[in-house]
Amino acid sequence: MAVTTQKSAEVTNITASPPTMLDTTSLHGRLRVAYFKHTQDGAGDANSTADLVQLPAGKGRILIRSSFLASSAFGSGRTLDVGYTAHTDNNGDAVAADVDALEDALNNSSATNAFLGVGTGAADTYLYDSNAPLTIQAICLGDTFPTAATLEGYIVYVLD
């Protein structure tokens, strides 16, 4: 075995001759925060949703594990998924909804505070490309979305 010196794909691109410039979602982007606070107005059946934030159209990177959600107690057997709704990318191609792209099965039967991206199949980031604002949505699974239940937190993303 020998000592190796390697480069990430990003460093390889910017040190190539000629260099391949990186999007601001990968280098020199600015951190942005989208805050949300939702109080459920009337009970909803299982699979009821709450639109939490709309991120600006264009190309951005959601920093999933830096994003946070606090939930009131929903009751026994309830979980939350957090993802995005269907949209169209900047090439005009349809992008299917992914209800658990940011969080999968967060147990909120009792009050909880959690950084996102800790559930099954969690990713660190999500690179989006949308020709309209991207809606981030929570869905209640397992039973009803109770009256007066609350969700509060923020989504951290990179955009320039």
C-alpha positions as a Python dict, from the first residue, in 0.01 Angstrom:
ca = {
    (1, 'M'): (0, 0, 0),
    (2, 'A'): (121, 351, -85),
    (3, 'V'): (37, 704, 24),
    (4, 'T'): (-208, 859, -220),
    (5, 'T'): (-293, 1217, -306),
    (6, 'Q'): (-636, 1259, -460),
    (7, 'K'): (-886, 1537, -534),
    (8, 'S'): (-1259, 1569, -495),
    (9, 'A'): (-1460, 1609, -815),
    (10, 'E'): (-1495, 1979, -732),
    (11, 'V'): (-1120, 2039, -689),
    (12, 'T'): (-1052, 1835, -1003),
    (13, 'N'): (-1289, 2060, -1199),
    (14, 'I'): (-1149, 2393, -1080),
    (15, 'T'): (-785, 2287, -1119),
    (16, 'A'): (-833, 2143, -1469),
    (17, 'S'): (-692, 2322, -1770),
    (18, 'P'): (-914, 2495, -1866),
    (19, 'P'): (-1100, 2499, -1535),
    (20, 'T'): (-1464, 2396, -1512),
    (21, 'M'): (-1636, 2652, -1295),
    (22, 'L'): (-1862, 2528, -1017),
    (23, 'D'): (-2217, 2639, -944),
    (24, 'T'): (-2262, 2853, -634),
    (25, 'T'): (-2447, 2556, -484),
    (26, 'S'): (-2102, 2396, -453),
    (27, 'L'): (-1864, 2693, -408),
    (28, 'H'): (-1908, 3049, -276),
    (29, 'G'): (-2286, 3020, -231),
    (30, 'R'): (-2463, 3206, 45),
    (31, 'L'): (-2647, 3032, 327),
    (32, 'R'): (-3012, 3124, 346),
    (33, 'V'): (-3271, 3030, 606),
    (34, 'A'): (-3643, 2984, 549),
    (35, 'Y'): (-3832, 2988, 881),
    (36, 'F'): (-4176, 2833, 929),
    (37, 'K'): (-4441, 2810, 1199),
    (38, 'H'): (-4761, 2612, 1139),
    (39, 'T'): (-5061, 2555, 1366),
    (40, 'Q'): (-5310, 2299, 1236),
    (41, 'D'): (-5658, 2448, 1192),
    (42, 'G'): (-5895, 2152, 1233),
    (43, 'A'): (-5799, 1786, 1241),
    (44, 'G'): (-5686, 1619, 920),
    (45, 'D'): (-5692, 1251, 833),
    (46, 'A'): (-5372, 1048, 805),
    (47, 'N'): (-5169, 1167, 504),
    (48, 'S'): (-5274, 1530, 562),
    (49, 'T'): (-5005, 1781, 466),
    (50, 'A'): (-4875, 2120, 572),
    (51, 'D'): (-4678, 2337, 330),
    (52, 'L'): (-4389, 2468, 540),
    (53, 'V'): (-4185, 2697, 312),
    (54, 'Q'): (-4135, 2789, -50),
    (55, 'L'): (-3774, 2812, -160),
    (56, 'P'): (-3686, 3048, -446),
    (57, 'A'): (-3698, 2921, -803),
    (58, 'G'): (-3367, 2834, -964),
    (59, 'K'): (-3089, 2605, -857),
    (60, 'G'): (-3021, 2563, -487),
    (61, 'R'): (-2887, 2312, -237),
    (62, 'I'): (-3080, 2226, 78),
    (63, 'L'): (-2852, 2149, 374),
    (64, 'I'): (-3077, 1883, 521),
    (65, 'R'): (-2884, 1802, 837),
    (66, 'S'): (-2861, 2173, 924),
    (67, 'S'): (-3239, 2214, 896),
    (68, 'F'): (-3456, 2179, 1206),
    (69, 'L'): (-3812, 2093, 1304),
    (70, 'A'): (-3989, 2116, 1640),
    (71, 'S'): (-4324, 1941, 1670),
    (72, 'S'): (-4592, 1934, 1935),
    (73, 'A'): (-4717, 1592, 2048),
    (74, 'F'): (-4941, 1451, 1774),
    (75, 'G'): (-5039, 1137, 1968),
    (76, 'S'): (-4965, 767, 1957),
    (77, 'G'): (-4844, 615, 1632),
    (78, 'R'): (-4786, 941, 1443),
    (79, 'T'): (-4481, 1013, 1231),
    (80, 'L'): (-4385, 1297, 999),
    (81, 'D'): (-4221, 1287, 661),
    (82, 'V'): (-4074, 1608, 520),
    (83, 'G'): (-4007, 1645, 149),
    (84, 'Y'): (-4092, 1850, -156),
    (85, 'T'): (-4388, 1868, -392),
    (86, 'A'): (-4378, 1792, -765),
    (87, 'H'): (-4231, 2066, -978),
    (88, 'T'): (-4075, 2138, -1316),
    (89, 'D'): (-3701, 2188, -1354),
    (90, 'N'): (-3542, 2465, -1558),
    (91, 'N'): (-3521, 2236, -1863),
    (92, 'G'): (-3899, 2190, -1856),
    (93, 'D'): (-3880, 1833, -1725),
    (94, 'A'): (-4123, 1712, -1460),
    (95, 'V'): (-3974, 1625, -1120),
    (96, 'A'): (-4187, 1390, -910),
    (97, 'A'): (-4273, 1475, -551),
    (98, 'D'): (-4057, 1311, -286),
    (99, 'V'): (-4249, 1323, 42),
    (100, 'D'): (-3957, 1203, 256),
    (101, 'A'): (-3656, 1359, 82),
    (102, 'L'): (-3562, 1560, 393),
    (103, 'E'): (-3697, 1340, 673),
    (104, 'D'): (-3850, 994, 680),
    (105, 'A'): (-4073, 878, 966),
    (106, 'L'): (-3982, 1127, 1239),
    (107, 'N'): (-4160, 998, 1548),
    (108, 'N'): (-4371, 1282, 1681),
    (109, 'S'): (-4617, 1089, 1894),
    (110, 'S'): (-4477, 1303, 2176),
    (111, 'A'): (-4328, 1651, 2138),
    (112, 'T'): (-3999, 1639, 1952),
    (113, 'N'): (-3716, 1865, 1840),
    (114, 'A'): (-3490, 1727, 1570),
    (115, 'F'): (-3246, 1819, 1300),
    (116, 'L'): (-3371, 1674, 974),
    (117, 'G'): (-3200, 1401, 777),
    (118, 'V'): (-3171, 1144, 1052),
    (119, 'G'): (-3442, 907, 927),
    (120, 'T'): (-3417, 604, 702),
    (121, 'G'): (-3217, 667, 384),
    (122, 'A'): (-3127, 1020, 493),
    (123, 'A'): (-2906, 1232, 270),
    (124, 'D'): (-2683, 1522, 372),
    (125, 'T'): (-2798, 1762, 101),
    (126, 'Y'): (-3051, 1789, -177),
    (127, 'L'): (-2966, 1979, -496),
    (128, 'Y'): (-3281, 2123, -651),
    (129, 'D'): (-3349, 2286, -983),
    (130, 'S'): (-3694, 2437, -1019),
    (131, 'N'): (-3852, 2688, -1256),
    (132, 'A'): (-4095, 2799, -983),
    (133, 'P'): (-4069, 2824, -604),
    (134, 'L'): (-4005, 2481, -449),
    (135, 'T'): (-4257, 2387, -179),
    (136, 'I'): (-4126, 2198, 123),
    (137, 'Q'): (-4406, 1999, 282),
    (138, 'A'): (-4468, 1784, 591),
    (139, 'I'): (-4705, 1488, 582),
    (140, 'C'): (-4856, 1324, 890),
    (141, 'L'): (-4862, 944, 878),
    (142, 'G'): (-5009, 679, 1103),
    (143, 'D'): (-5319, 867, 1219),
    (144, 'T'): (-5476, 1211, 1220),
    (145, 'F'): (-5303, 1549, 1202),
    (146, 'P'): (-5455, 1684, 1526),
    (147, 'T'): (-5624, 2022, 1571),
    (148, 'A'): (-5383, 2284, 1709),
    (149, 'A'): (-5076, 2064, 1644),
    (150, 'T'): (-4772, 2280, 1578),
    (151, 'L'): (-4467, 2259, 1356),
    (152, 'E'): (-4190, 2518, 1379),
    (153, 'G'): (-3840, 2530, 1241),
    (154, 'Y'): (-3625, 2628, 949),
    (155, 'I'): (-3480, 2499, 624),
    (156, 'V'): (-3120, 2596, 552),
    (157, 'Y'): (-3025, 2623, 185),
    (158, 'V'): (-2753, 2760, -42),
    (159, 'L'): (-2849, 3001, -316),
    (160, 'D'): (-2679, 3292, -487),
}
